[in-house]
Coordinates of C-alpha atoms in Angstrom, one line a residue:
M1 CA 28.4 51.9 -92.1
Q2 CA 31.2 49.7 -90.3
Q3 CA 28.9 49.4 -87.3
I4 CA 26.1 47.9 -89.7
S5 CA 28.4 45.5 -91.2
A6 CA 29.8 44.1 -87.9
G7 CA 26.0 43.8 -86.8
A8 CA 25.4 41.9 -90.3
E9 CA 28.3 39.7 -89.5
E10 CA 27.2 38.9 -86.1
A11 CA 23.8 38.3 -86.8
S12 CA 25.1 36.0 -89.7
G13 CA 27.0 34.0 -87.5
A14 CA 24.2 33.5 -84.8
T15 CA 22.2 32.6 -87.8
Q16 CA 24.2 30.0 -88.9
Q17 CA 24.7 28.7 -85.3
S18 CA 20.9 28.9 -85.0
L19 CA 20.5 26.8 -88.3
A20 CA 23.0 24.2 -87.2
A21 CA 21.3 23.9 -83.8
M22 CA 17.8 23.5 -85.5
N23 CA 19.2 20.7 -87.7
Q24 CA 20.2 19.0 -84.5
V25 CA 16.8 19.4 -83.1
E26 CA 15.2 18.3 -86.2
E27 CA 17.3 15.2 -86.3
R28 CA 16.5 14.4 -82.8
V29 CA 12.9 15.1 -83.0
D30 CA 12.7 12.7 -85.9
R31 CA 14.4 10.0 -83.9
Q32 CA 11.9 10.7 -81.1
E33 CA 9.2 10.1 -83.5
R34 CA 10.4 6.9 -84.6
T35 CA 11.1 5.7 -80.9
T36 CA 7.6 6.9 -79.7
R37 CA 6.0 4.9 -82.6
Q38 CA 8.2 1.8 -81.5
V39 CA 7.4 2.1 -77.9
A40 CA 3.7 2.5 -78.7
E41 CA 3.9 -0.9 -80.8
L42 CA 5.8 -2.7 -78.3
S43 CA 3.3 -1.5 -75.4
Q44 CA 0.5 -2.7 -77.8
A45 CA 2.2 -6.2 -78.0
L46 CA 2.6 -6.2 -74.1
Q47 CA -1.1 -5.6 -73.8
I48 CA -1.7 -8.9 -75.9
L49 CA 1.2 -10.9 -74.3
L50 CA -0.1 -9.8 -70.7
N51 CA -3.8 -10.9 -71.6
E52 CA -2.4 -14.0 -72.9
T53 CA -0.4 -14.7 -69.9
R54 CA -3.0 -13.8 -67.4
A55 CA -5.4 -16.2 -69.1
G56 CA -3.0 -18.7 -69.2
I57 CA -2.1 -18.4 -65.4
S58 CA -6.0 -18.4 -64.6
N59 CA -6.3 -21.7 -66.6
L60 CA -3.3 -23.1 -64.6
L61 CA -4.6 -22.2 -61.4
A62 CA -8.1 -23.4 -62.2
N63 CA -6.7 -26.7 -63.2
V64 CA -4.5 -27.0 -60.2
E65 CA -7.2 -26.2 -57.9
G66 CA -9.4 -28.7 -59.6
A67 CA -6.6 -31.5 -59.1
S68 CA -6.5 -30.6 -55.4
N69 CA -10.1 -31.0 -55.3
R70 CA -9.9 -34.5 -57.0
Q71 CA -7.3 -35.3 -54.7
T72 CA -9.5 -34.3 -51.7
G73 CA -12.1 -36.6 -53.3
S74 CA -9.4 -39.4 -53.4
V75 CA -8.7 -38.9 -49.8
V76 CA -12.4 -39.6 -49.0
T77 CA -12.3 -42.7 -50.9
I78 CA -9.1 -44.0 -49.6
T79 CA -10.6 -43.3 -46.2
E80 CA -13.6 -45.7 -47.1
L81 CA -10.9 -48.1 -47.8
E82 CA -9.8 -48.1 -44.3
K83 CA -13.5 -48.8 -43.0
Q84 CA -13.8 -51.6 -45.2
A85 CA -10.5 -52.9 -44.1
D86 CA -11.7 -52.6 -40.6
E87 CA -15.0 -54.7 -41.7
I88 CA -12.8 -57.3 -43.2
G89 CA -11.0 -57.4 -40.0
D90 CA -14.3 -58.0 -38.1
I91 CA -15.3 -60.7 -40.3
V92 CA -11.8 -62.4 -40.3
K93 CA -12.1 -62.6 -36.4
T94 CA -15.4 -64.4 -36.8
V95 CA -13.7 -66.7 -39.3
A96 CA -10.9 -67.2 -36.7
H97 CA -13.2 -67.9 -34.1
I98 CA -15.3 -70.3 -36.3
A99 CA -12.0 -71.9 -36.8
D100 CA -11.2 -72.2 -33.1
Q101 CA -14.6 -73.7 -32.7
T102 CA -14.1 -76.3 -35.5
N103 CA -10.8 -76.9 -34.2
L104 CA -12.6 -77.9 -30.7
L105 CA -15.2 -79.8 -32.5
A106 CA -12.6 -81.8 -34.0
L107 CA -11.1 -82.4 -30.8
N108 CA -14.8 -83.6 -29.5
A109 CA -14.8 -85.8 -32.6
A110 CA -11.5 -87.2 -31.9
I111 CA -12.8 -87.9 -28.2
E112 CA -16.0 -89.4 -29.7
A113 CA -14.0 -91.6 -32.0
A114 CA -11.9 -92.9 -29.1
R115 CA -15.0 -93.8 -27.0
A116 CA -16.3 -95.7 -30.0
R117 CA -13.2 -97.7 -30.4
Q118 CA -13.4 -100.0 -33.2
H119 CA -16.5 -98.6 -34.3
G120 CA -14.8 -95.1 -34.3
K121 CA -12.0 -95.3 -36.6
G122 CA -13.8 -93.5 -39.3
F123 CA -14.5 -90.9 -36.9
A124 CA -10.9 -90.4 -36.1
V125 CA -10.0 -90.0 -39.9
V126 CA -12.8 -87.2 -40.2
A127 CA -11.9 -85.6 -36.9
D128 CA -8.0 -85.3 -37.9
E129 CA -9.0 -84.1 -41.4
V130 CA -11.3 -81.4 -39.5
R131 CA -8.6 -80.3 -37.4
T132 CA -6.0 -79.8 -40.1
L133 CA -8.5 -77.9 -42.2
A134 CA -9.5 -75.9 -39.1
E135 CA -5.7 -75.0 -38.7
I136 CA -5.5 -74.2 -42.4
S137 CA -8.4 -71.6 -41.9
E138 CA -7.1 -70.3 -38.5
R139 CA -3.6 -69.7 -40.4
S140 CA -5.4 -67.7 -43.4
A141 CA -7.5 -65.7 -41.0
R142 CA -4.2 -64.6 -39.3
Q143 CA -2.7 -63.9 -43.0
I144 CA -5.5 -61.9 -43.5
R145 CA -5.1 -60.0 -40.5
D146 CA -1.5 -59.1 -41.0
L147 CA -2.7 -58.2 -44.7
I148 CA -5.5 -55.8 -43.3
D149 CA -3.1 -54.1 -40.9
E150 CA -0.7 -53.6 -44.0
V151 CA -3.9 -51.9 -46.0
R152 CA -4.4 -49.8 -43.0
A153 CA -0.8 -48.7 -42.8
S154 CA -0.7 -48.3 -46.5
V155 CA -4.2 -46.2 -46.7
T156 CA -2.8 -44.1 -43.9
D157 CA 0.3 -43.4 -45.7
I158 CA -1.5 -42.8 -49.3
V159 CA -3.8 -40.7 -47.6
S160 CA -1.1 -38.7 -45.8
G161 CA 0.6 -38.2 -49.1
V162 CA -2.6 -37.2 -51.2
Q163 CA -3.5 -34.7 -48.2
S164 CA 0.0 -33.1 -48.4
S165 CA 0.0 -32.8 -52.2
A166 CA -3.5 -31.4 -52.1
E167 CA -2.9 -29.0 -49.4
T168 CA 0.4 -27.9 -51.0
A169 CA -1.3 -27.3 -54.4
R170 CA -4.2 -25.2 -52.3
M171 CA -1.4 -23.2 -50.6
E172 CA 0.2 -22.3 -54.2
V173 CA -3.0 -21.7 -55.5
E174 CA -3.8 -19.0 -52.8
K175 CA -0.3 -17.7 -53.1
A176 CA -0.5 -17.4 -56.8
R177 CA -3.9 -15.7 -56.9
S178 CA -2.3 -12.4 -56.5
I179 CA -0.7 -12.9 -59.9
T180 CA -3.7 -12.3 -61.9
G181 CA -4.3 -9.2 -60.0
Q182 CA -0.9 -8.2 -60.4
L183 CA -1.0 -8.8 -64.1
E184 CA -3.9 -7.0 -64.5
A185 CA -2.5 -4.0 -62.7
I186 CA 0.4 -4.4 -65.1
R187 CA -1.8 -4.3 -67.9
A188 CA -3.4 -1.0 -66.7
D189 CA 0.1 0.5 -66.1
M190 CA 1.0 -0.6 -69.7
G191 CA -2.3 0.9 -71.0
S192 CA -0.9 4.0 -69.1
I193 CA 2.5 3.9 -70.9
M194 CA 1.1 3.2 -74.3
A195 CA -1.1 6.3 -74.0
G196 CA 1.9 8.3 -73.1
A197 CA 3.8 7.1 -75.9
I198 CA 1.1 7.9 -78.1
E199 CA 0.8 11.4 -76.8
M200 CA 4.5 11.7 -77.2
A201 CA 4.4 10.4 -80.6
G202 CA 1.8 13.2 -81.4
S203 CA 4.2 15.7 -79.6
A204 CA 7.3 14.6 -81.5
E205 CA 5.3 14.9 -85.0
E206 CA 4.1 18.4 -83.7
S207 CA 7.7 19.1 -83.1
K208 CA 8.9 17.7 -86.0
K209 CA 6.7 20.0 -88.2
S210 CA 7.7 23.0 -86.0
A211 CA 11.4 22.3 -86.3
G212 CA 10.9 22.1 -90.1
F213 CA 9.2 25.5 -90.1
A214 CA 11.8 27.0 -87.7
K215 CA 14.6 25.7 -89.8
T216 CA 13.0 27.2 -93.0
R217 CA 12.5 30.5 -90.9
S218 CA 16.3 30.3 -90.1
E219 CA 17.0 29.6 -93.4
E220 CA 15.2 32.9 -94.4
I221 CA 16.8 34.8 -91.8
A222 CA 20.4 33.5 -92.9
A223 CA 19.4 34.7 -96.6
A224 CA 18.3 38.3 -95.1
A225 CA 21.9 38.4 -93.3
E226 CA 23.7 37.5 -96.4
Q227 CA 21.5 40.2 -98.2
Q228 CA 22.6 42.5 -95.5
S229 CA 26.1 41.5 -95.5
A230 CA 26.2 42.2 -99.5
A231 CA 24.3 45.5 -99.1
C232 CA 26.8 46.6 -96.3
E233 CA 29.9 45.5 -98.5
E234 CA 28.5 47.6 -101.3
S235 CA 27.7 50.6 -99.1
L236 CA 31.3 50.3 -97.7
L237 CA 32.5 50.6 -101.5
T238 CA 30.2 53.5 -102.4
V239 CA 31.1 55.2 -99.0
A240 CA 34.5 54.9 -100.1
Q241 CA 33.8 56.1 -103.4
Q242 CA 31.8 59.1 -102.0
T243 CA 34.8 59.9 -99.6
Q244 CA 37.0 60.2 -102.7
A245 CA 34.4 62.5 -104.4
L246 CA 34.5 64.6 -101.2
R247 CA 38.3 64.9 -101.2
Q248 CA 38.2 65.8 -105.0
T249 CA 35.3 68.5 -104.1
E250 CA 37.2 69.9 -101.4
Q251 CA 40.5 70.2 -103.7
A252 CA 38.1 71.7 -106.7
A253 CA 36.7 74.1 -104.1
D254 CA 40.4 75.2 -102.9
A255 CA 41.5 75.5 -106.4
L256 CA 38.3 77.5 -107.4
A257 CA 38.7 79.6 -104.3
E258 CA 42.6 80.6 -105.7
I259 CA 41.5 81.2 -109.1
S260 CA 38.5 83.4 -107.7
E261 CA 40.9 85.3 -105.6
G262 CA 43.4 85.6 -108.4
L263 CA 40.5 87.1 -110.7
R264 CA 40.4 90.0 -108.6
I265 CA 44.1 91.2 -109.5
S266 CA 44.1 89.4 -113.0
V267 CA 44.9 91.6 -115.9
D268 CA 43.7 89.0 -118.3
I269 CA 40.2 88.7 -117.3
S270 CA 39.2 86.3 -120.1
R271 CA 41.9 84.0 -119.4
S272 CA 41.1 83.7 -115.5
A273 CA 37.4 83.4 -116.1
E274 CA 37.8 80.5 -118.5
D275 CA 40.1 79.0 -115.5
V276 CA 37.3 79.6 -113.1
A277 CA 34.8 78.0 -115.4
G278 CA 36.9 75.1 -116.0
A279 CA 37.5 74.6 -112.1
A280 CA 33.8 74.9 -111.5
E281 CA 33.0 72.1 -114.0
E282 CA 35.4 69.9 -112.1
L283 CA 33.5 70.8 -109.1
S284 CA 30.4 70.1 -110.2
A285 CA 31.4 66.6 -111.7
A286 CA 32.7 65.9 -108.0
V287 CA 29.5 67.2 -106.6
E288 CA 27.6 64.8 -109.1
E289 CA 29.4 61.8 -108.1
I290 CA 28.8 62.5 -104.4
N291 CA 24.8 62.8 -105.2
R292 CA 25.3 59.4 -107.2
A293 CA 27.0 58.0 -104.1
A294 CA 24.5 59.1 -101.7
G295 CA 22.0 57.7 -103.9
Q296 CA 23.5 54.2 -103.9
I297 CA 24.1 54.3 -100.1
D298 CA 20.4 55.3 -99.5
T299 CA 19.3 52.2 -101.9
S300 CA 21.8 50.0 -99.7
I301 CA 20.4 51.3 -96.5
S302 CA 17.1 50.6 -97.7
E303 CA 18.1 46.9 -98.6
I304 CA 19.8 46.7 -95.2
N305 CA 16.8 47.8 -93.4
A306 CA 14.5 45.4 -95.3
G307 CA 17.0 42.6 -94.4
A308 CA 16.8 43.7 -90.8
R309 CA 13.1 43.8 -90.7
T310 CA 12.9 40.4 -92.1
A311 CA 15.3 39.0 -89.8
A312 CA 13.2 40.5 -87.0
E313 CA 10.1 39.4 -88.3
K314 CA 11.3 35.9 -88.8
G315 CA 13.2 35.9 -85.5
R316 CA 9.8 36.3 -84.1
E317 CA 8.3 33.5 -85.8
T318 CA 11.3 31.1 -85.1
S319 CA 11.0 32.2 -81.4
D320 CA 7.4 31.3 -81.2
L321 CA 8.2 27.9 -82.7
V322 CA 11.1 27.3 -80.5
V323 CA 8.7 28.1 -77.5
R324 CA 6.3 25.5 -78.6
I325 CA 9.0 22.8 -79.3
E326 CA 10.5 23.6 -76.0
Q327 CA 7.0 23.0 -74.1
L328 CA 6.6 19.6 -76.2
A329 CA 10.2 18.6 -75.1
Q330 CA 9.6 19.3 -71.6
M331 CA 6.1 17.5 -71.7
S332 CA 8.1 14.3 -73.3
E333 CA 10.8 14.6 -70.9
S334 CA 8.2 14.5 -67.9
Q335 CA 6.2 11.9 -69.8
G336 CA 9.3 9.8 -70.2
G337 CA 10.6 10.2 -66.9
A338 CA 7.3 8.8 -65.8
A339 CA 7.3 5.8 -68.0
V340 CA 10.6 5.0 -66.8
R341 CA 9.6 4.9 -63.4
Q342 CA 6.4 3.0 -64.3
A343 CA 8.5 0.6 -66.1
D344 CA 10.8 -0.2 -63.0
Q345 CA 7.8 -1.0 -61.0
I346 CA 6.4 -3.3 -63.6
L347 CA 9.8 -5.1 -64.0
G348 CA 9.8 -5.7 -60.1
L349 CA 6.4 -7.2 -60.2
L350 CA 7.5 -9.1 -63.2
A351 CA 10.4 -10.5 -61.4
T352 CA 8.0 -11.2 -58.2
N353 CA 5.5 -12.9 -60.6
K354 CA 8.1 -14.9 -62.2
D355 CA 9.4 -16.3 -58.9
A356 CA 5.7 -17.1 -58.0
V357 CA 5.2 -19.1 -61.3
D358 CA 8.4 -21.0 -60.8
S359 CA 7.3 -21.9 -57.2
I360 CA 4.0 -23.1 -58.6
I361 CA 6.0 -25.2 -61.3
E362 CA 8.0 -26.7 -58.4
A363 CA 5.0 -27.5 -56.5
I364 CA 3.5 -29.0 -59.3
G365 CA 6.3 -31.1 -60.0
Q366 CA 6.6 -32.4 -56.5
A367 CA 3.1 -32.9 -56.7
A368 CA 3.7 -35.0 -60.1
R369 CA 6.5 -37.2 -58.2
E370 CA 4.2 -37.5 -55.1
G371 CA 1.5 -38.6 -57.3
A372 CA 3.3 -41.0 -59.1
E373 CA 4.6 -42.4 -55.8
N374 CA 1.0 -42.6 -54.5
V375 CA 0.0 -44.6 -57.6
R376 CA 2.9 -46.9 -56.7
K377 CA 1.4 -47.3 -53.4
V378 CA -2.0 -47.8 -54.7
Y379 CA -0.7 -50.4 -56.9
A380 CA 1.1 -52.3 -53.9
L381 CA -2.4 -51.8 -52.2
E382 CA -4.2 -53.4 -55.2
Q383 CA -1.6 -56.5 -54.7
I384 CA -2.5 -56.8 -51.3
S385 CA -6.2 -57.0 -52.1
R386 CA -5.5 -59.7 -54.4
R387 CA -3.5 -61.7 -52.0
I388 CA -6.3 -61.2 -49.8
D389 CA -8.9 -62.3 -52.3
K390 CA -6.7 -65.6 -52.7
I391 CA -6.5 -66.4 -49.2
V392 CA -10.5 -66.1 -48.9
D393 CA -10.8 -68.3 -51.8
A394 CA -8.7 -70.9 -49.7
I395 CA -11.0 -70.2 -46.8
A396 CA -14.1 -71.0 -48.8
N397 CA -12.5 -73.9 -50.0
V398 CA -11.7 -75.1 -46.7
S399 CA -15.1 -74.6 -45.8
I400 CA -16.3 -76.7 -48.5
Q401 CA -14.1 -79.4 -47.7
T402 CA -14.9 -79.2 -43.7
N403 CA -18.7 -79.4 -44.8
M404 CA -17.9 -82.6 -47.0
L405 CA -16.1 -84.0 -44.0
A406 CA -18.9 -83.2 -41.8
V407 CA -21.1 -85.0 -44.4
N408 CA -18.6 -88.2 -44.2
G409 CA -19.0 -87.9 -40.4
S410 CA -22.8 -88.0 -40.4
V411 CA -22.3 -91.2 -42.8
E412 CA -20.2 -92.6 -40.3
S413 CA -22.0 -92.0 -37.4
A414 CA -25.1 -93.4 -39.1
R415 CA -23.1 -96.5 -39.9
A416 CA -22.0 -96.8 -36.3
G417 CA -25.6 -96.8 -35.0
E418 CA -25.6 -96.5 -31.1
F419 CA -21.7 -95.7 -31.1
G420 CA -22.3 -92.9 -33.6
K421 CA -24.8 -90.6 -31.8
G422 CA -22.4 -88.3 -30.3
F423 CA -20.3 -88.1 -33.4
A424 CA -23.6 -87.1 -35.4
V425 CA -24.1 -84.0 -33.2
V426 CA -20.4 -83.1 -33.7
S427 CA -20.8 -83.4 -37.6
T428 CA -23.7 -81.4 -37.5
D429 CA -22.1 -78.8 -35.6
I430 CA -18.9 -78.8 -37.8
R431 CA -21.3 -78.5 -41.0
N432 CA -23.1 -75.5 -39.5
L433 CA -19.8 -73.8 -38.7
A434 CA -18.4 -74.7 -42.2
R435 CA -21.5 -72.9 -43.6
D436 CA -20.9 -69.9 -41.5
S437 CA -17.4 -69.9 -42.6
A438 CA -18.5 -70.2 -46.0
E439 CA -21.0 -67.2 -45.8
N440 CA -18.2 -65.2 -44.1
A441 CA -15.9 -65.9 -46.7
D442 CA -18.3 -64.6 -49.4
R443 CA -18.8 -61.5 -47.4
I444 CA -15.3 -61.0 -47.2
K445 CA -15.0 -61.4 -51.1
D446 CA -17.7 -59.1 -51.5
L447 CA -15.9 -56.5 -49.5
V448 CA -12.7 -57.2 -51.3
R449 CA -14.2 -56.6 -54.8
S450 CA -15.6 -53.3 -53.1
V451 CA -12.2 -52.6 -52.0
Q452 CA -10.4 -53.2 -55.3
D453 CA -13.1 -51.2 -57.1
R454 CA -12.3 -48.3 -54.8
I455 CA -8.7 -48.9 -55.4
A456 CA -9.2 -48.7 -59.0
E457 CA -11.2 -45.7 -58.9
V458 CA -8.5 -44.2 -56.7
R459 CA -5.5 -45.5 -58.9
G460 CA -7.3 -43.9 -62.1
D461 CA -8.1 -40.5 -60.1
L462 CA -4.3 -40.2 -59.2
V463 CA -2.9 -41.3 -62.5
E464 CA -4.9 -38.7 -64.0
T465 CA -4.0 -36.0 -61.5
S466 CA -0.4 -37.3 -62.0
R467 CA -0.8 -36.9 -65.8
Q468 CA -2.5 -33.5 -65.6
A469 CA 0.2 -32.1 -63.3
L470 CA 2.9 -33.1 -65.9
A471 CA 1.0 -31.3 -68.4
E472 CA 0.3 -28.2 -65.9
V473 CA 4.2 -28.3 -65.6
E474 CA 4.7 -27.6 -69.4
A475 CA 1.9 -25.3 -69.5
A476 CA 3.5 -23.3 -66.5
K477 CA 6.8 -23.2 -68.3
A478 CA 5.2 -21.6 -71.3
T479 CA 3.9 -19.2 -68.9
T480 CA 7.3 -18.5 -67.7
A481 CA 8.6 -18.2 -71.3
R482 CA 5.9 -15.6 -71.9
L483 CA 6.7 -13.7 -68.7
E484 CA 10.3 -13.6 -69.8
E485 CA 9.2 -12.4 -73.2
I486 CA 6.9 -9.8 -71.4
E487 CA 10.2 -8.8 -69.0
R488 CA 12.5 -8.7 -72.3
V489 CA 10.0 -6.5 -74.1
M490 CA 9.3 -4.4 -71.2
R491 CA 13.1 -3.6 -70.8
Q492 CA 13.0 -2.4 -74.6
V493 CA 10.2 -0.1 -73.7
R494 CA 11.8 1.2 -70.6
S495 CA 15.0 1.9 -72.8
G496 CA 12.8 3.6 -75.4
N497 CA 11.2 5.9 -72.8
D498 CA 14.5 6.6 -71.3
E499 CA 16.0 7.4 -74.6
L500 CA 13.0 9.9 -75.1
R501 CA 13.5 11.5 -72.0
E502 CA 17.2 11.8 -72.6
S503 CA 16.5 12.9 -75.9
A504 CA 14.0 15.7 -75.0
A505 CA 16.2 17.0 -72.4
Q506 CA 19.1 17.4 -74.9
V507 CA 16.7 19.0 -77.2
A508 CA 15.8 21.8 -74.5
L509 CA 19.5 22.3 -74.2
V510 CA 19.9 22.9 -77.8
L511 CA 16.9 24.9 -77.9
A512 CA 18.5 27.2 -75.2
E513 CA 21.3 27.7 -77.7
V514 CA 18.9 28.8 -80.3
K515 CA 17.0 31.0 -78.2
T516 CA 20.5 32.9 -77.5
G517 CA 21.0 33.0 -81.3
L518 CA 17.5 34.5 -81.7
E519 CA 18.0 37.1 -79.0
Q520 CA 21.4 38.0 -80.9
I521 CA 19.5 38.3 -84.3
A522 CA 16.9 40.4 -82.7
S523 CA 19.6 42.7 -81.0
A524 CA 21.5 43.0 -84.2
A525 CA 18.4 43.7 -86.3
V526 CA 17.7 46.6 -83.8
Q527 CA 21.2 47.9 -83.9
S528 CA 21.1 47.5 -87.8
E529 CA 17.9 49.6 -88.0
Q530 CA 19.1 52.4 -85.9
S531 CA 22.6 52.5 -87.4
A532 CA 21.0 52.3 -90.7
A533 CA 18.9 55.4 -89.9
Q534 CA 21.7 57.2 -88.7
A535 CA 23.8 56.2 -91.9
S536 CA 20.6 57.4 -93.9
T537 CA 20.7 60.9 -92.1
A538 CA 24.4 61.4 -92.9
A539 CA 23.9 60.5 -96.3
R540 CA 21.0 63.0 -96.8
E541 CA 23.0 65.5 -95.2
Q542 CA 25.9 65.0 -97.3
A543 CA 23.6 64.9 -100.3
Q544 CA 22.0 68.3 -99.0
G545 CA 25.6 70.0 -98.8
A546 CA 26.4 68.7 -102.3
D547 CA 23.3 70.2 -103.1
D548 CA 24.2 73.7 -101.8
L549 CA 27.7 73.2 -103.2
A550 CA 26.4 72.6 -106.7
A551 CA 24.2 75.8 -106.5
A552 CA 27.4 77.8 -105.5
V553 CA 29.2 76.4 -108.1
E554 CA 26.4 77.1 -110.7
E555 CA 26.7 80.7 -109.4
I556 CA 30.2 80.8 -109.9
A557 CA 30.0 79.3 -113.5
A558 CA 27.3 81.9 -114.1
L559 CA 29.7 84.8 -112.9
A560 CA 32.6 83.3 -114.8
D561 CA 30.3 83.4 -118.1
E562 CA 29.6 87.1 -117.3
L563 CA 33.4 87.9 -117.1
Q564 CA 34.1 86.2 -120.1
S565 CA 31.4 88.1 -121.8
A566 CA 32.6 91.5 -120.6
G567 CA 36.0 90.8 -121.2

C-alpha cells in the first residue's frame, strides 16, 4: 500500500506539473491567436497600400513619360526656330545687299549732281539723304545678323537643355518601370503571408480549443490523483487498524491456546470452560475487526483502481490532444519562419524601390529646375525676337523714306530737264531698291511673327512641363511616404511572424514537458493498478485466514459450551 501511495503522490506531482505547463500553452496559444489576427489585418492593409502605391507610381511614370514626350515635341518646335532664323538671315543678307546697292546708287546720284553743277544742288541733297538711309539700313541689317546669331546660339542651348531633360526623364522612367513589377511581386508575396497568417490563425484557434480540452483533462487527472491519494491515506489507516487487529488476534489466539492446554489438567472444568469461552469471544471480535478492515481496504482499492483507470484514460485523451497541438505548433513555426524570410526579402525590395523613387524625385526636381532655366532662356529669346521686330520696323521706315527721296529725286530730275536725265534713272533704281527692301522687311516681319508664335508655344509647353514636374515631385514624395508606411507596417508583420515562430517553438518545448508528465502519469497508473491488484489479493487472503480462524473459534466456543454443560 505504501508503494501505491508513493505512486499516487508521483502521479499527483506530474499532474500538477502538466497542468501548469498546459496553462502556459493555453496562454501562449491565446497570444498566438491574437498575433495572427493582427498579422492578417496588417497584411490586408498592406495589400491596399501596395495597390495604391503601384497605381501612384504607374501614374507618376506615365506623367513623367508624357512630359518627356512634350519636351521632345518642344525640341522639334525649337529646331524649326533655327530654320526660320536661317531664313531671316538669308533675307537680311538681301536687305544688306540692297543697302549696298542703294549706297552705290547714292554715290551715282552724287556724281550726277556734281555733273549737273548748279542744276544738281537738289540732286546732291537727295543723294546725301539716300546714302545716310542706306547706311542706317545696312547697320540695321548687321544688327539683325548679330541677333540671328544669338537666336541660333540660344536655340542650340535650349535644344540641348530640353533634350537632356527629356532624356533624363526617359532614362528614369525606364529604370523605374521595374518598380511596378516588383511591387506586384511584393503584393503576391504579401498575399502568401496573409494566407499563411489566416491559416496560422485557424491553427491557433484549434490549438486554443485543444489546449482548453487538454487542461480540462489535466484537471480531471488531478482530481483522480487526489482521489487516489485520499483512498491511499484511508487504506493506510485501515491497514494500520487491521495490523492492530491481527496483533490482538494473535494475542487472543495465544491466550486461548494456553487456556485450552490448561483445560486438560484443570480440576474445575466449568471455570476453565468459561475462560475458554471468554477468550473465544475476544478472538471472534478481533477476527470481526480484521474482516471489517479487509472490506474497507477492498473498497479503497476499488477507488484507487477507478482513479488509476480514469487517470490512464484521461491521460491518453490528453496525449492525443497534445500531439495535435504539437503538430499545429510545428506548422506555425515553419510558416512563421517562411513568412519572416519572405518579409526580409520584401524589406530589401522596398529599400530598392524607395531608392529608385528617390532617384525619380531627384530627376524630376532637376528637370523642374532645368525647365525653369529653359523658360528663362525662351523669355530671353522672345526679347531678341522683339528687338529684331523693332529693327525690321526701322528698315521698313528707311525703305519708306528712301522711296520718298527717290520720288523727290524724280521731281528734281524733271525740274532740271536735260541735266536731270541721269538722275532720273538713278531715282528710279533707288525707288525699286526701296520697294524691294520694304518687301523683304515685310517678309522678315512675317517670319519674326511666326518665330514669336513658336516661341510662345514653346514657352507655354515648357512652363506647363515645369509646373507639372513640380506637381509630380509632390506626388512622388507622397509615394515615398507610402513606401515608408509600407516598410513600417511590413516590419510589424515581420515582427509578428517572428513572435509567432518563437512562440510556437516555446509551445513545442513546453509540450515536451507535458508529454513527459503524461508518461509519468501513465506509468504511475499502471503501477498503481498492479499494486492495487496485489493489495487486493493480500486483503482477500487475510480475510480468508480470518474466516478460517473464525470457524476455529466457533468450534472452540462450541466445545467450551459442551464442557460447561458437562460440568
